[in-house]
mmCIF file of C-alpha atoms in Angstrom:
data_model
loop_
_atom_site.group_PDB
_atom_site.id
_atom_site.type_symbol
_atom_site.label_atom_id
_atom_site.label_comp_id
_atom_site.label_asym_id
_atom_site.label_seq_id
_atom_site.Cartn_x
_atom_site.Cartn_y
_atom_site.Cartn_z
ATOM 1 C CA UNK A 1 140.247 114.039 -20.435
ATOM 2 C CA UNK A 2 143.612 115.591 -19.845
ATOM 3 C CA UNK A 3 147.353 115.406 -20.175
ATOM 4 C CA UNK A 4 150.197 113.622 -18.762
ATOM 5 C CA UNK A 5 153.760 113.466 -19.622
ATOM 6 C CA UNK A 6 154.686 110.144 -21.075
ATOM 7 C CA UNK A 7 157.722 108.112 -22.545
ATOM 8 C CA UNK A 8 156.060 107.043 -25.248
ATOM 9 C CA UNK A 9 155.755 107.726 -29.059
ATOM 10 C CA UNK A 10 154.459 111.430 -28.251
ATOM 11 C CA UNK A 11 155.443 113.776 -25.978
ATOM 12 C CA UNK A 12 151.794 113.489 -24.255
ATOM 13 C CA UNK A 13 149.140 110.908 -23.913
ATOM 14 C CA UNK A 14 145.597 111.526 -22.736
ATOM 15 C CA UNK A 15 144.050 110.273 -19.616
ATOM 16 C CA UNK A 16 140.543 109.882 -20.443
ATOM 17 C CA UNK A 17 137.821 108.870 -18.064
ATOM 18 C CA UNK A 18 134.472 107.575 -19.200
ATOM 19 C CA UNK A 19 131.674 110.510 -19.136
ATOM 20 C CA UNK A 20 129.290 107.672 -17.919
ATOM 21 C CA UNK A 21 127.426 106.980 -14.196
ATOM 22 C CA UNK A 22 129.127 103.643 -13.511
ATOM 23 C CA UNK A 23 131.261 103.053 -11.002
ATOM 24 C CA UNK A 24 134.403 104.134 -12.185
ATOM 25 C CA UNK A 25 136.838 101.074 -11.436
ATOM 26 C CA UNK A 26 140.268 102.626 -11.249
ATOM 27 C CA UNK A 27 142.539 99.983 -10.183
ATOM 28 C CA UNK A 28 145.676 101.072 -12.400
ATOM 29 C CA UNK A 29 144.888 102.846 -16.185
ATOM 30 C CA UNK A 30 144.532 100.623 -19.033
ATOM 31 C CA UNK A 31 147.072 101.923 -21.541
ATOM 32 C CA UNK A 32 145.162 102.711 -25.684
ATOM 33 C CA UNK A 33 147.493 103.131 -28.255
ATOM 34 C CA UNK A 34 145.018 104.771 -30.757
ATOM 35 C CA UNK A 35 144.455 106.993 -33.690
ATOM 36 C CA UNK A 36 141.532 109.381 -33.696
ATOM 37 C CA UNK A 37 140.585 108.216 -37.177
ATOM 38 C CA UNK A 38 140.878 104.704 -36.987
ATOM 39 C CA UNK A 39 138.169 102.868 -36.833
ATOM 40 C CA UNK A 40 139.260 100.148 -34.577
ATOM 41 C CA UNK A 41 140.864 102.097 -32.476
ATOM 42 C CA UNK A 42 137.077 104.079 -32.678
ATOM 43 C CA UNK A 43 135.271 100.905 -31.506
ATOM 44 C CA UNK A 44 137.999 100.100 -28.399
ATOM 45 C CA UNK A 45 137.421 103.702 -27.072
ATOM 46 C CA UNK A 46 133.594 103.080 -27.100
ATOM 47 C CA UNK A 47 133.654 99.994 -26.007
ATOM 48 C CA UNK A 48 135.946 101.250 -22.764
ATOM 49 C CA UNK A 49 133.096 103.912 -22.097
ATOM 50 C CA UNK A 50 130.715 101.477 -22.318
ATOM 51 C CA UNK A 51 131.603 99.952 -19.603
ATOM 52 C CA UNK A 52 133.180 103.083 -17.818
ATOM 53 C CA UNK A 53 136.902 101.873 -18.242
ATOM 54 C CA UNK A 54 139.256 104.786 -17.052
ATOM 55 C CA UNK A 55 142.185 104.594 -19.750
ATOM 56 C CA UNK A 56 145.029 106.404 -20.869
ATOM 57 C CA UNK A 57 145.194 106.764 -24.984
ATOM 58 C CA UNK A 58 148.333 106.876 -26.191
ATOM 59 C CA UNK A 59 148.280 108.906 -29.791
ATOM 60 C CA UNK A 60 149.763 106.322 -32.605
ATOM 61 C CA UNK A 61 149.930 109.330 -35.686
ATOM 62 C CA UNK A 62 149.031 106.740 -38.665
ATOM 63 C CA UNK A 63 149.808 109.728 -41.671
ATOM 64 C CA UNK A 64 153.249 110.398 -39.897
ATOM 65 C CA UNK A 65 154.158 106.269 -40.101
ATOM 66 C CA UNK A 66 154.648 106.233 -36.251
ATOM 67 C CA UNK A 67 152.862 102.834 -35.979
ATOM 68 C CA UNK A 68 156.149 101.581 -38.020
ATOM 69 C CA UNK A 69 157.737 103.355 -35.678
ATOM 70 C CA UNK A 70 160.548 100.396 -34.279
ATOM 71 C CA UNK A 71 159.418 101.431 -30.507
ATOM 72 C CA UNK A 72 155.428 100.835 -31.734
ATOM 73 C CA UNK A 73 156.689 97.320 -33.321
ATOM 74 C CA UNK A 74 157.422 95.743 -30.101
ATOM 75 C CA UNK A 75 153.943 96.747 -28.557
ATOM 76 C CA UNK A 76 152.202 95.281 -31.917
ATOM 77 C CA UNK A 77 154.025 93.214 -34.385
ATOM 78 C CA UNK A 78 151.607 94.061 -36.840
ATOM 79 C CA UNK A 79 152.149 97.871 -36.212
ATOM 80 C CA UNK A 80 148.949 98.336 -36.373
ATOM 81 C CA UNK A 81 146.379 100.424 -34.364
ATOM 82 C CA UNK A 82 144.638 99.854 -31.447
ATOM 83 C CA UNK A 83 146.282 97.929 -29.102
ATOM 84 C CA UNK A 84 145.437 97.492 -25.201
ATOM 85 C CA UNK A 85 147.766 97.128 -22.209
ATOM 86 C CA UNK A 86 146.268 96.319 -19.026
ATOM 87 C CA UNK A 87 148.304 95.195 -15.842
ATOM 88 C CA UNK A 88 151.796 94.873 -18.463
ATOM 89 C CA UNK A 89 149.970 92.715 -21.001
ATOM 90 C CA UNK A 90 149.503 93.687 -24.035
ATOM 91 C CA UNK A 91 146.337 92.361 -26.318
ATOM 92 C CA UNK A 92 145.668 93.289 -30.090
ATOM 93 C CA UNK A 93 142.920 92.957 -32.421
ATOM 94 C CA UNK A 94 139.949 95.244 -31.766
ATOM 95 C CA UNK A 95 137.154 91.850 -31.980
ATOM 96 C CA UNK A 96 139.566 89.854 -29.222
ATOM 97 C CA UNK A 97 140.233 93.464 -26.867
ATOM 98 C CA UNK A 98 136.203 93.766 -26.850
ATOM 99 C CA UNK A 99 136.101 90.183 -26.059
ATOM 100 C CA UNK A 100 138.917 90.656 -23.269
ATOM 101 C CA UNK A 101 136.902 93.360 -21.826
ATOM 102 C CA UNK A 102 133.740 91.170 -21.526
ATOM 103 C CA UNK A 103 135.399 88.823 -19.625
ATOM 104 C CA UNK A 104 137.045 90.576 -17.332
ATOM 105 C CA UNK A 105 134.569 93.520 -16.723
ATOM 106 C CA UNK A 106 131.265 91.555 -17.579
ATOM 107 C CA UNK A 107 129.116 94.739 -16.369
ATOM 108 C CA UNK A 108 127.525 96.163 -17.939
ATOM 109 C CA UNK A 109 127.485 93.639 -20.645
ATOM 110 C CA UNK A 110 128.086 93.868 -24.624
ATOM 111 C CA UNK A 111 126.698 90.517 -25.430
ATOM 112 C CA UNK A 112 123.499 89.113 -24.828
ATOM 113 C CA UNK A 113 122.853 86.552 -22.341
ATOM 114 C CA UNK A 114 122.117 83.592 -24.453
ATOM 115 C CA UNK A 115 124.025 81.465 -27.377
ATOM 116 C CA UNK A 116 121.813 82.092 -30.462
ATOM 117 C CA UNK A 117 122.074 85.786 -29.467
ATOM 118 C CA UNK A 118 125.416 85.981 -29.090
ATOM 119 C CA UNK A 119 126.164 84.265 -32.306
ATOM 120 C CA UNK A 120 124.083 87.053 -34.252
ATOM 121 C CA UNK A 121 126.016 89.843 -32.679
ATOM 122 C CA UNK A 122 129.437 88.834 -33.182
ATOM 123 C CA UNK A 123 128.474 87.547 -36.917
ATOM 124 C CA UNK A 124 127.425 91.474 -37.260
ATOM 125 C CA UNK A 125 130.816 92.702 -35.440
ATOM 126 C CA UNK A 126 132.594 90.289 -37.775
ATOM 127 C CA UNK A 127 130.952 91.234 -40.816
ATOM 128 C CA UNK A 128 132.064 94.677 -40.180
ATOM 129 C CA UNK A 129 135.458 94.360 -38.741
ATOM 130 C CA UNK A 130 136.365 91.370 -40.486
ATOM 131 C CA UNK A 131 134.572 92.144 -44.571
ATOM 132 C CA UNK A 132 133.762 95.222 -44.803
ATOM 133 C CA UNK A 133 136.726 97.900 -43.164
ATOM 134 C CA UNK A 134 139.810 95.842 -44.513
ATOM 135 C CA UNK A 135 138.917 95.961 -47.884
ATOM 136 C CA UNK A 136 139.367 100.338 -46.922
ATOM 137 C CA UNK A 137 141.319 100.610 -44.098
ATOM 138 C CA UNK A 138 144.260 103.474 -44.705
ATOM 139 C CA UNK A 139 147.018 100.901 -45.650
ATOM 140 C CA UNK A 140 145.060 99.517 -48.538
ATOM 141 C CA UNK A 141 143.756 102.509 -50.208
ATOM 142 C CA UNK A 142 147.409 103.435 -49.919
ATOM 143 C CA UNK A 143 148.585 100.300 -51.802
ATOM 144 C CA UNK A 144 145.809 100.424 -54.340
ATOM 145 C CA UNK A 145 146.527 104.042 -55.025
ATOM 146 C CA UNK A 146 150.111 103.510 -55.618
ATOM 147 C CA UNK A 147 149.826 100.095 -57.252
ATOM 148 C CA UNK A 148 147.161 101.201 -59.842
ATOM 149 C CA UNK A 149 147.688 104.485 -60.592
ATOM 150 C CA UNK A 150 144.635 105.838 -59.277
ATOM 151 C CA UNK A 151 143.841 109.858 -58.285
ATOM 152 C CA UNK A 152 141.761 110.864 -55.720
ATOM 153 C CA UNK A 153 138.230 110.056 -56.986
ATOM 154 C CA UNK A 154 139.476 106.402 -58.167
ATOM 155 C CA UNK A 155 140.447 105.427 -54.681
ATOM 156 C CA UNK A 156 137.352 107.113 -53.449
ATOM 157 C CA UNK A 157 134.906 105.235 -56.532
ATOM 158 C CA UNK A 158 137.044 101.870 -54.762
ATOM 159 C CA UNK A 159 136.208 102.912 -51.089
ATOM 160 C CA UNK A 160 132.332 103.330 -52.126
ATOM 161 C CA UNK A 161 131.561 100.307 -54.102
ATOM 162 C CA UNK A 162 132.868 98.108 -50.911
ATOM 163 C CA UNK A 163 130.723 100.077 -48.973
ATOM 164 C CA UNK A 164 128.227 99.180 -50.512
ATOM 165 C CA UNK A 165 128.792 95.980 -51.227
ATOM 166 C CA UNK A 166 129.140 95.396 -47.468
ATOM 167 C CA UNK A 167 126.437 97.567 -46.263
ATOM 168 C CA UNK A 168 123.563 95.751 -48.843
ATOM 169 C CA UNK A 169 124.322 92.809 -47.100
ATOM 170 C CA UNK A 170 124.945 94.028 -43.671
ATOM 171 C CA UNK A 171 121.501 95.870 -44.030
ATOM 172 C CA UNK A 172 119.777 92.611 -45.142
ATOM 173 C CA UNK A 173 120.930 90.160 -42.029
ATOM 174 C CA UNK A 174 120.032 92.996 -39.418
ATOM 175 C CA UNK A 175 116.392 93.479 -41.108
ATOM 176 C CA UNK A 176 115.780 89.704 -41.437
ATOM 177 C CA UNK A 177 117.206 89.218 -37.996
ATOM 178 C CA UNK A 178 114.342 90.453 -36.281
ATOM 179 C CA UNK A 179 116.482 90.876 -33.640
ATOM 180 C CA UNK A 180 117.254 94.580 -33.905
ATOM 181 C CA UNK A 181 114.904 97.567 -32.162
ATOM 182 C CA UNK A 182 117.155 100.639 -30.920
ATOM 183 C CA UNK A 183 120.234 98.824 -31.751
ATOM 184 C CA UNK A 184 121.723 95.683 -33.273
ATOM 185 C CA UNK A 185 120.462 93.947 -30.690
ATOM 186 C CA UNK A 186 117.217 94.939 -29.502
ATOM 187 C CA UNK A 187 117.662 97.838 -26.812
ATOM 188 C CA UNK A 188 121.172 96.619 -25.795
ATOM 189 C CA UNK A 189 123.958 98.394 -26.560
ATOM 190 C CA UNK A 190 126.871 94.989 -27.763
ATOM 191 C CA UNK A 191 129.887 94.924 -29.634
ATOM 192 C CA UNK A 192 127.906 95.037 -33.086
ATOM 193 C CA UNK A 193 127.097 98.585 -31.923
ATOM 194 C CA UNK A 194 130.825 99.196 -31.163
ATOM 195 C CA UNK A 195 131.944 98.170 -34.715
ATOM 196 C CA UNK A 196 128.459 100.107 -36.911
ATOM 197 C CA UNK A 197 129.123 103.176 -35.501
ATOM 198 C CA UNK A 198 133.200 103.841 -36.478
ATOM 199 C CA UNK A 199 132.509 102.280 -40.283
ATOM 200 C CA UNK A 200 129.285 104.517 -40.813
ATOM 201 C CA UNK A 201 131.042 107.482 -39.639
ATOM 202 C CA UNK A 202 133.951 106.514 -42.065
ATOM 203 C CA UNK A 203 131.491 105.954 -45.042
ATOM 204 C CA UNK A 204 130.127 109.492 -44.264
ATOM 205 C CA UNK A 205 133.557 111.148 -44.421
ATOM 206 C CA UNK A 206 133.486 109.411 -48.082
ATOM 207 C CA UNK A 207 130.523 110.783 -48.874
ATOM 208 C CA UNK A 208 128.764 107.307 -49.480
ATOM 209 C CA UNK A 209 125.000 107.156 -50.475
ATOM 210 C CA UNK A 210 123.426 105.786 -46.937
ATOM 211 C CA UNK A 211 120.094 105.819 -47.793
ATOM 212 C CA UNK A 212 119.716 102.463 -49.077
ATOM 213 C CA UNK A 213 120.579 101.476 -45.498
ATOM 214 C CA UNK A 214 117.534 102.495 -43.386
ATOM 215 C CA UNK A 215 117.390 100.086 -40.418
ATOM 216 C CA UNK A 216 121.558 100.357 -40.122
ATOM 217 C CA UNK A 217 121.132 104.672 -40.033
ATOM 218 C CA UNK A 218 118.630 104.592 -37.743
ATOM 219 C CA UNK A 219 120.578 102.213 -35.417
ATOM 220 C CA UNK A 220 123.660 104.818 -35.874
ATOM 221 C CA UNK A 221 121.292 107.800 -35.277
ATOM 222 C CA UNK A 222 120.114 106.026 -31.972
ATOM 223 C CA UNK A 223 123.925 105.434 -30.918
ATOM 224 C CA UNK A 224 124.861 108.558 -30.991
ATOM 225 C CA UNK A 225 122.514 110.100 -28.826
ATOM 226 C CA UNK A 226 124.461 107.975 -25.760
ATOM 227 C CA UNK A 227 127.498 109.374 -24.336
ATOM 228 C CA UNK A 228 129.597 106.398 -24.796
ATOM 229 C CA UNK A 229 129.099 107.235 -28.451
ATOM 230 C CA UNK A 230 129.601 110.921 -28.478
ATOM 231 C CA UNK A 231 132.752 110.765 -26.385
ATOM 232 C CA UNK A 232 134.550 108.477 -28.370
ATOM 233 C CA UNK A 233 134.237 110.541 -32.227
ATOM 234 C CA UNK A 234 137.278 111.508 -33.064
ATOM 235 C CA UNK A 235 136.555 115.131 -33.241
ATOM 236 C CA UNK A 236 136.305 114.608 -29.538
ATOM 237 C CA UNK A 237 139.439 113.340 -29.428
ATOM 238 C CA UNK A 238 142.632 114.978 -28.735
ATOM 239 C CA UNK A 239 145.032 113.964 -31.271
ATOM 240 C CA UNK A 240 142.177 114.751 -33.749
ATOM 241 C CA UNK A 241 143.653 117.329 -36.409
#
């Protein structure tokens, strides 16, 4: 990874290229506009080194507001982080960008070849992304913060019950699944992975009780022994501070 000049919210981006032994396809960087500590923005950069997607991240600071940022608000309405631009189009929404990226770079894959299969992994991803890391994502532990009065440990005793919530049941599917061995998905790495990973990594930071979760820590444990995984922490990454 290194750094270019750019004429975008920062004065530098960072050109990273995946660490893995694909073939490297290069035609033309796709564009990241990430945070180190977002999540989302966490399962787009592993996702990209998954499949060995050269890309050029493009620091959004989320503490500093720059995602509201009126130059940020034409890339994504929403102003939020990630979003992806490849070839001058611009996609949003971490679940459809991982999607995207199947489709157009189907190799090496992050969804299994059959229906059934498929179903269970994105019902994972989706139970993740879509239940579990709203409910404390940085814009609503700021609004329940302000909104209720709460100090430090009461926004921290909201992150961890949600956690838990979502983890119980997360942990329950996956074991009665029978589907999962190294990772969510037997020994292939999908988009489930992509999404565990970045929320169990968050739940540490929050000092959440994991044990109750044994088959979801020892898929993390096994995920972060690949490179894809490692590359894309954000202590690895350069905006990290």
């Amino acid at each position: 990874m290194h750094s270019v000049k750019t004429g975008s919210l920062q004065q530098y981006a960072f050109v990273s290229e995946s660490p893995l032994p694909y073939i490297l396809r290069k035609i033309g960087f796709m564009k990241l506009y990430t945070f180190f500590r977002s999540s989302a923005a966490f399962r787009m950069r592993i996702a990209l080194n998954c499949k060995s997607l050269a890309y050029e991240a493009l620091p959004v600071s989320l503490p500093k507001d720059e995602h509201k940022l009126a130059s940020y608000m034409t890339v994504h309405p929403q102003g939020l982080v990630p979003a992806l631009e490849d070839e001058g189009k611009v996609f949003v929404q971490s679940l459809a960008m991982m999607e995207y990226l199947e489709e157009t770079h189907p190799q090496p894959p992050l969804l299994p070849a059959n229906a059934e299969d498929r179903a269970y992994v994105r019902a994972v991803a989706q139970m993740i992304a879509c239940e579990i890391h709203p409910l404390n994502n940085l814009r609503t532990l700021r609004y329940v913060k302000k909104s209720y009065g709460l100090d430090e440990e009461g926004v921290n005793t909201w992150y961890r019950h949600w956690i838990a919530e979502g983890l119980y049941g997360l942990e329950v599917f996956i074991s009665a699944s029978n589907k999962s061995r190294r990772y969510c998905y037997r020994d292939q790495v999908t988009i489930a992975d992509c999404c565990l990973v970045p929320q169990i990594f968050n739940a540490q930071r929050y000092k959440c009780d994991l044990t109750p979760y044994p088959a979801i820590m020892r898929i993390f444990a096994e995920c972060m022994q690949l490179e894809a995984f490692i590359a894309a922490q954000p202590s690895r990454q350069l905006d990290a501070v």
